[in-house]
CSV table of C-alpha atoms and ligand atoms in Angstrom, one decimal:
chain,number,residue,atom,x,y,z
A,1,UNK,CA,-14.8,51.7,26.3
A,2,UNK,CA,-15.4,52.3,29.6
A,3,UNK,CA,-17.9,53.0,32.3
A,4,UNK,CA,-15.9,56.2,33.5
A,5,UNK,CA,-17.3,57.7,30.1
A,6,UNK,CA,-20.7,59.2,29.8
A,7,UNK,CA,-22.7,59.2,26.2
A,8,UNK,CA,-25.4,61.5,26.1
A,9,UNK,CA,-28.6,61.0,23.7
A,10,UNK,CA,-30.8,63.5,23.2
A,11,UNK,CA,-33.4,61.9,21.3
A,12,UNK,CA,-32.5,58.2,22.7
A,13,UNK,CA,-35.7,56.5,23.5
A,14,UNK,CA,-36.2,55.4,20.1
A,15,UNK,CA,-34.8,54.8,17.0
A,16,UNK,CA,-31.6,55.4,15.7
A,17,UNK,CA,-30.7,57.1,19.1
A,18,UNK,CA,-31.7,54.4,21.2
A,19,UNK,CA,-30.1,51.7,19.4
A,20,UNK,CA,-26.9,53.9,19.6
A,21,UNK,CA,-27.7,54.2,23.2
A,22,UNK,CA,-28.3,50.5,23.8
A,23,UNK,CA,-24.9,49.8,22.0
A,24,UNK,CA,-22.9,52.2,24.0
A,25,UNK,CA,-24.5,50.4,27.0
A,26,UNK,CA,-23.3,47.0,25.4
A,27,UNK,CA,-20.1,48.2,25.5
A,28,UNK,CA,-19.1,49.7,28.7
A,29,UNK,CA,-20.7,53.6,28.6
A,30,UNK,CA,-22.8,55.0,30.9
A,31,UNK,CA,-25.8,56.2,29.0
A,32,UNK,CA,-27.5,58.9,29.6
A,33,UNK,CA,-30.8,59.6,27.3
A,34,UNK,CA,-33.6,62.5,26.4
A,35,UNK,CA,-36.6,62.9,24.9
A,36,UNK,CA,-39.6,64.5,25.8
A,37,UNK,CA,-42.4,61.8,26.4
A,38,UNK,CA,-41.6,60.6,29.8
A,39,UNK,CA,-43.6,57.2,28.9
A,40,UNK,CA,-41.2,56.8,26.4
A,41,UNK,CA,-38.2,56.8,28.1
A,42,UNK,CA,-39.2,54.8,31.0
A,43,UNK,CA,-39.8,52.1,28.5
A,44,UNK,CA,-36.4,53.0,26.9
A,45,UNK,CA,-34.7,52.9,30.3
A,46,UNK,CA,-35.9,49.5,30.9
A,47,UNK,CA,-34.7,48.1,27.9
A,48,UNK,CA,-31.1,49.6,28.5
A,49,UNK,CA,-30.8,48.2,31.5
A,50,UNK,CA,-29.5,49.2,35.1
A,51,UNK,CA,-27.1,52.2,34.8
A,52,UNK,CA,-29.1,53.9,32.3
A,53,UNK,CA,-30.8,57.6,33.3
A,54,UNK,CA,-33.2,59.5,30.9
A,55,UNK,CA,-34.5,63.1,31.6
A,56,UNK,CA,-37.2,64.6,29.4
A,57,UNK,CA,-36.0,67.3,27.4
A,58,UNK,CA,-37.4,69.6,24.1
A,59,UNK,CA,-34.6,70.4,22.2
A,60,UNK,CA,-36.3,73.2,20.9
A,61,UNK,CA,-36.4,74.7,23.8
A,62,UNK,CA,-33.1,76.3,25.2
A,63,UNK,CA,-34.7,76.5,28.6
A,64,UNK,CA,-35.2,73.1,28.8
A,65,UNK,CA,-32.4,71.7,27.6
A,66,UNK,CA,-30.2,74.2,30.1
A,67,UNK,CA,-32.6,71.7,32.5
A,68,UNK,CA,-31.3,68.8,31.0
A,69,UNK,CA,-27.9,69.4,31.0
A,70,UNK,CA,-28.1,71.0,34.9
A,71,UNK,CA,-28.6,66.9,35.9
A,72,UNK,CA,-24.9,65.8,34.3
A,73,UNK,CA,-22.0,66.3,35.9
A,74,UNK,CA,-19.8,65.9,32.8
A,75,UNK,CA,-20.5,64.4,28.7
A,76,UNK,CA,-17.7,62.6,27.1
A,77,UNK,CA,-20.1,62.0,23.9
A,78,UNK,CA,-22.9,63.7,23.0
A,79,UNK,CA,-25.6,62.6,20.4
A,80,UNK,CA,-28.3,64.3,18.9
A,81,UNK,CA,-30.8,62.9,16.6
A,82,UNK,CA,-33.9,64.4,18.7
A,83,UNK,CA,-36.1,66.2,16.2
A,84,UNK,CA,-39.3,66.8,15.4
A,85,UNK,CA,-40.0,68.4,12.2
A,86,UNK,CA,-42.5,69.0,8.8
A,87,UNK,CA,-41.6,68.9,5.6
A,88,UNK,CA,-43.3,70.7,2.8
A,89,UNK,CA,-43.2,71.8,-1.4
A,90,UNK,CA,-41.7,74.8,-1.7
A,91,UNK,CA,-44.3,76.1,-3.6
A,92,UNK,CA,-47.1,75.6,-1.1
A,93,UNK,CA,-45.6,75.6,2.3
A,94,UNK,CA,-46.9,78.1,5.1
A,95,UNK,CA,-44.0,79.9,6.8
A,96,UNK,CA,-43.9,77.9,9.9
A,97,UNK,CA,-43.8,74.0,7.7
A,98,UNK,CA,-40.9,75.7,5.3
A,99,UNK,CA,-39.1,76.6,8.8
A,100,UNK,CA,-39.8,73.8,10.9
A,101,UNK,CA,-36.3,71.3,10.0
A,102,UNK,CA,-34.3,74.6,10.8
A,103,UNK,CA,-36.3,75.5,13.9
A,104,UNK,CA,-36.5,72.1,15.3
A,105,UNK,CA,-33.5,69.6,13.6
A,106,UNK,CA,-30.8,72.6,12.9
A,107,UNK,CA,-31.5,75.2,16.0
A,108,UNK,CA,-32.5,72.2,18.5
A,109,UNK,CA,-29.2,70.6,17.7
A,110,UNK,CA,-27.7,74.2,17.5
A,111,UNK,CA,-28.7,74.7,21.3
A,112,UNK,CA,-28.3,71.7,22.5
A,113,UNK,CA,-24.4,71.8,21.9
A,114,UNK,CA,-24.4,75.1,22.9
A,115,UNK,CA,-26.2,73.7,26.4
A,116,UNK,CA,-23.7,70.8,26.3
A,117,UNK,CA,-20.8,73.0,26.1
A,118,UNK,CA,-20.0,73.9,30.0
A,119,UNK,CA,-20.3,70.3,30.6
A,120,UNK,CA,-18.3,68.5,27.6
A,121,UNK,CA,-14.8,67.1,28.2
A,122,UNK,CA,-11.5,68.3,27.1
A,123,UNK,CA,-11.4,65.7,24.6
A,124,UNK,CA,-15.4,65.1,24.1
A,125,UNK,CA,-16.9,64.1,21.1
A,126,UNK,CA,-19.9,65.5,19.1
A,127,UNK,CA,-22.1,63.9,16.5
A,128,UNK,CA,-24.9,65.4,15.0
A,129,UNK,CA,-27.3,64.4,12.9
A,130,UNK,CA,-28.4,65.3,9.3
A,131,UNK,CA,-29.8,62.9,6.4
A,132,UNK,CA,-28.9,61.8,3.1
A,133,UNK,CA,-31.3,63.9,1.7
A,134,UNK,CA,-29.5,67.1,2.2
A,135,UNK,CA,-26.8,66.3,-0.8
A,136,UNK,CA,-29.5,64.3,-2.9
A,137,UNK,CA,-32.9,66.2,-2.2
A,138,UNK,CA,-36.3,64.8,-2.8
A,139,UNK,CA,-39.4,66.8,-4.5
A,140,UNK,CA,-41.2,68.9,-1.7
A,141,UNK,CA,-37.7,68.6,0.8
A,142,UNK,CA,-36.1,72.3,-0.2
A,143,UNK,CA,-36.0,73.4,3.0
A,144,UNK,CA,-35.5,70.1,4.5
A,145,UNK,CA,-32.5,69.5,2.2
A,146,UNK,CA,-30.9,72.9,3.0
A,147,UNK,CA,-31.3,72.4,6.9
A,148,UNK,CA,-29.3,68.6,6.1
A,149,UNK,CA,-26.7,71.2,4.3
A,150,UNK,CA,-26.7,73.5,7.3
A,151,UNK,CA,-26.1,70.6,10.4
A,152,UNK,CA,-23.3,69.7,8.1
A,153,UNK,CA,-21.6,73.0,7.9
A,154,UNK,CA,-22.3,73.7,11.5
A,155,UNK,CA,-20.0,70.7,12.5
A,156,UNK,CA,-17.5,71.8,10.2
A,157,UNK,CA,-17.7,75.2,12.1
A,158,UNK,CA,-17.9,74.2,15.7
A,159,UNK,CA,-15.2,71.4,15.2
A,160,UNK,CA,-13.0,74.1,14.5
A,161,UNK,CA,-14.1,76.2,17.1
A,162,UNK,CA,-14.5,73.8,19.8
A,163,UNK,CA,-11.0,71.6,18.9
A,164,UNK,CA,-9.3,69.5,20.8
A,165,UNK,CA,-13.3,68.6,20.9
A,166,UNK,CA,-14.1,66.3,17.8
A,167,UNK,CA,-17.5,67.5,15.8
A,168,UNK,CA,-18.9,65.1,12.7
A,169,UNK,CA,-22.1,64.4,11.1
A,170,UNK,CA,-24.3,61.2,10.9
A,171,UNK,CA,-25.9,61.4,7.5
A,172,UNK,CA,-28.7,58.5,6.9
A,173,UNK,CA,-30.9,57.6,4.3
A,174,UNK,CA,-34.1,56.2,4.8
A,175,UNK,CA,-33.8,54.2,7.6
A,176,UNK,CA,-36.3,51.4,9.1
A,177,UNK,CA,-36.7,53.1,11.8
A,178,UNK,CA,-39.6,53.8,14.9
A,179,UNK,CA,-40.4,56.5,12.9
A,180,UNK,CA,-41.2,55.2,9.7
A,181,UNK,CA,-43.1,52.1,12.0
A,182,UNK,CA,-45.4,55.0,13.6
A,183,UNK,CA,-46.5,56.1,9.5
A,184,UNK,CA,-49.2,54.3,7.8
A,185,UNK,CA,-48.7,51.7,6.1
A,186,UNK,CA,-49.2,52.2,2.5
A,187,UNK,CA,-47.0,55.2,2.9
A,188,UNK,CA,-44.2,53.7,4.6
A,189,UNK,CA,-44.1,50.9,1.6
A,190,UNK,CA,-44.2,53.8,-1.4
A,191,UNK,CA,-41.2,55.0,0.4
A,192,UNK,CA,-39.4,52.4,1.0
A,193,UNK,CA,-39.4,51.0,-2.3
A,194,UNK,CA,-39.0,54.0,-3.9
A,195,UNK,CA,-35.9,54.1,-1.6
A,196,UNK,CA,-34.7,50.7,-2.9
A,197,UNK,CA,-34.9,51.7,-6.5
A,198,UNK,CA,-32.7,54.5,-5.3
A,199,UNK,CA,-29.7,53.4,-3.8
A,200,UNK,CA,-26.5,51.5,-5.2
A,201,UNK,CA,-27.5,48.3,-2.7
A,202,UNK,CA,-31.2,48.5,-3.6
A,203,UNK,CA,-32.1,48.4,0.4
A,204,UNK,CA,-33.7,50.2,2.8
A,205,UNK,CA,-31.3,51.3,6.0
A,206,UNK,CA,-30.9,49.1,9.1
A,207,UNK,CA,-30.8,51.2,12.5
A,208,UNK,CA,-28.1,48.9,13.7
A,209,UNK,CA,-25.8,50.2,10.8
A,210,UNK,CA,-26.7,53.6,11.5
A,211,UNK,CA,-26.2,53.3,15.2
A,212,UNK,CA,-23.0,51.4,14.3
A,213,UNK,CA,-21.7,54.3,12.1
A,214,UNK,CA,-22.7,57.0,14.6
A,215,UNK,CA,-21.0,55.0,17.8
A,216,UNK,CA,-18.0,55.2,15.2
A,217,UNK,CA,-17.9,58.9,15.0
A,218,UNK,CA,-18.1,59.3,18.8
A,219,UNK,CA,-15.4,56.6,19.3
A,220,UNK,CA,-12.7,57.0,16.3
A,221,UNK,CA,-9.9,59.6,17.5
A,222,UNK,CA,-9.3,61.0,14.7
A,223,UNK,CA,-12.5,61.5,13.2
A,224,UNK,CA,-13.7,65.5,13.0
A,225,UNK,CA,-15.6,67.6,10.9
A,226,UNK,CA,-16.3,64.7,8.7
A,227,UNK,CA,-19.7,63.9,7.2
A,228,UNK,CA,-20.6,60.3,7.3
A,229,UNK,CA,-23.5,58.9,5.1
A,230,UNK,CA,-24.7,55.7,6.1
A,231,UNK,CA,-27.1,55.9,2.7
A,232,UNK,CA,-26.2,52.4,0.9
A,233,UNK,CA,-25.4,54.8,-2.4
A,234,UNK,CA,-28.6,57.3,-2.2
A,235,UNK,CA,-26.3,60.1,-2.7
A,236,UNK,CA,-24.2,58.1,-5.6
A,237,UNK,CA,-26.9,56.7,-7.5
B,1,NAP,N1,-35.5,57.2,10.0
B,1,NAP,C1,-35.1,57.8,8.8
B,1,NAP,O1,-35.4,57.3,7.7
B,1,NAP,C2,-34.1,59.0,8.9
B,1,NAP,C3,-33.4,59.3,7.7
B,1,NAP,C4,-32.5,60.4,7.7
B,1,NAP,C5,-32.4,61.1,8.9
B,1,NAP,N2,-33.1,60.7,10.0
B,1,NAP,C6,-32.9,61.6,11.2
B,1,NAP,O2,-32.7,60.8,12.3
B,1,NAP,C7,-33.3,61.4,13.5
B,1,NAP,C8,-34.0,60.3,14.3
B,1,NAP,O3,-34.7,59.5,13.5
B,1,NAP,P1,-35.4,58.1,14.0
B,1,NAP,O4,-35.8,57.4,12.8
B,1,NAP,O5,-34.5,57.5,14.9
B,1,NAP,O6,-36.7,58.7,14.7
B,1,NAP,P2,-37.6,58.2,16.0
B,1,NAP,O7,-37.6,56.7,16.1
B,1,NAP,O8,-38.9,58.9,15.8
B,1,NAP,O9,-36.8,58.8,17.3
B,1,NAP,C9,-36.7,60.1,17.5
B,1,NAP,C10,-36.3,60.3,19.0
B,1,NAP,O10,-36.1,61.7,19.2
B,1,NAP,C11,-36.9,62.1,20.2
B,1,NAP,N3,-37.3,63.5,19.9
B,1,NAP,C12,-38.2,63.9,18.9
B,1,NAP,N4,-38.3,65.3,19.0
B,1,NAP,C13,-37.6,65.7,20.0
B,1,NAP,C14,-37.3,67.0,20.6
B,1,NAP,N5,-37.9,68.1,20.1
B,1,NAP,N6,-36.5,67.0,21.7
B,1,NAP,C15,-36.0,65.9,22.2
B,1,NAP,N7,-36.2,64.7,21.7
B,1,NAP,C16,-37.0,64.6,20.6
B,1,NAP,C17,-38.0,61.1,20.3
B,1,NAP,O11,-38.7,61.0,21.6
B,1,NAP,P3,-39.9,62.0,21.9
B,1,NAP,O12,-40.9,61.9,20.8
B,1,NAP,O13,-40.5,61.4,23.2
B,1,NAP,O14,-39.4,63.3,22.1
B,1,NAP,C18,-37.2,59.8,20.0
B,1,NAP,O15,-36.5,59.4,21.1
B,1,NAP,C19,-34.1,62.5,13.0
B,1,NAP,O16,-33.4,63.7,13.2
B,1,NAP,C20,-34.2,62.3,11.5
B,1,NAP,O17,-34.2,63.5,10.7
B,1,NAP,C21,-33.9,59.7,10.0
């Protein structure tokens, strides 16, 4: 790889996204990363190193992601785990929790190609991000499951549409993650070992093998509309 190419992350100053950023970085890209705490990605940026940019950016707002794009001259790669959603029981759910993973994770990574697209390469490359729990849902995920479902028919659409352009799908399951670090504690151990009983390798995701696995995707030249599930056997089991 090669510091004439530019990865994007929308959604890179944590987690899965920045580790994916950090190993671009590691080996050769220029990095480019968004998010919307500012705080955040200064701290990011200073782990990544010189070379690194960051803008803030909502990707549920197209207004602000047109912003975010208006700094880049051109994406060879573009990543976008950058979501913030609820997740509620079917039953019970108020309008805006059942719509929030299609508002936020689907439509925010929706738009953000979309903002991408004056900008990406000839032969750029796309990964998006959905979760294990779209083809293996849990209780209380309906909607969460279906937008999963949705992400991963979108990049079967738009790496058709947008061809020579290569579009795939990072599928994780539960991953140790910033995220789950941020939850209490108690919560974050029910889940996890719940997770454990789940899978075929009885372990909770690593972000390195996730970011591994999405770096991958971008990299792989012959990879498109593909659906990759980094799940240790969630979906199998
Ligand atoms: N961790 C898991 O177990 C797991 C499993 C399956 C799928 N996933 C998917 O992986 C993605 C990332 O997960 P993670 O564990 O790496 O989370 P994380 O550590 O919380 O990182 C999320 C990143 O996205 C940014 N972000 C959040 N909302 C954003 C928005 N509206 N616009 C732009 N950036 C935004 C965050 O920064 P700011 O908060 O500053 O914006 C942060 O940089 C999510 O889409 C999640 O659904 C995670």
């Amino acid at each position: 790889m090669s510091r004439d190419k530019t990865l994007v992350v929308i959604g890179g100053s944590s987690g899965i996204g920045f580790r994916t950023a950090q190993l671009a970085a590691e080996r050769g890209l220029n990095v480019v990363i968004g998010g919307r705490s500012q705080d955040r990605l200064d701290s990011a940026l200073a782990r990544l190193g010189a070379g690194a940019r960051g803008y803030t950016v909502d990707s549920a707002s197209r207004e602000s992601l047109a912003a975010f794009f208006g700094h880049l001259d051109s994406v060879d790669m573009l990543f976008t785990p950058g979501a913030s959603y609820r997740v509620g029981s079917f039953a019970d759910s108020a309008p805006e929790v059942a719509e929030s993973p299609f508002t936020h994770k689907f439509w925010g990574q929706y738009w953000a190609v979309h903002a991408a697209l004056p900008k990406l390469t000839e032969r750029a490359s796309v990964v998006l991000m959905s979760g294990a729990a779209g083809a293996r849902p849990v209780k209380g995920g309906a909607a969460y499951a279906a937008c999963n479902a949705a992400v991963e028919g979108l990049a079967r659409g738009l790496a058709t549409e947008l061809a020579p352009r290569r579009v795939n799908v990072i599928a994780p399951g539960t991953v140790d993650s910033d995220l789950w670090r941020r939850r209490p504690a108690e919560l974050r151990d029910a889940a996890f070992s719940g997770y454990r009983a789940a899978t075929l390798l009885g372990e909770v995701g690593r972000v390195d093998d996730v970011a591994d696995a999405a770096l991958f995707l971008l990299t792989n030249s012959s990879m498109t509309g593909s659906t990759l599930f980094a799940d240790g056997g969630y979906v199998l089991r």
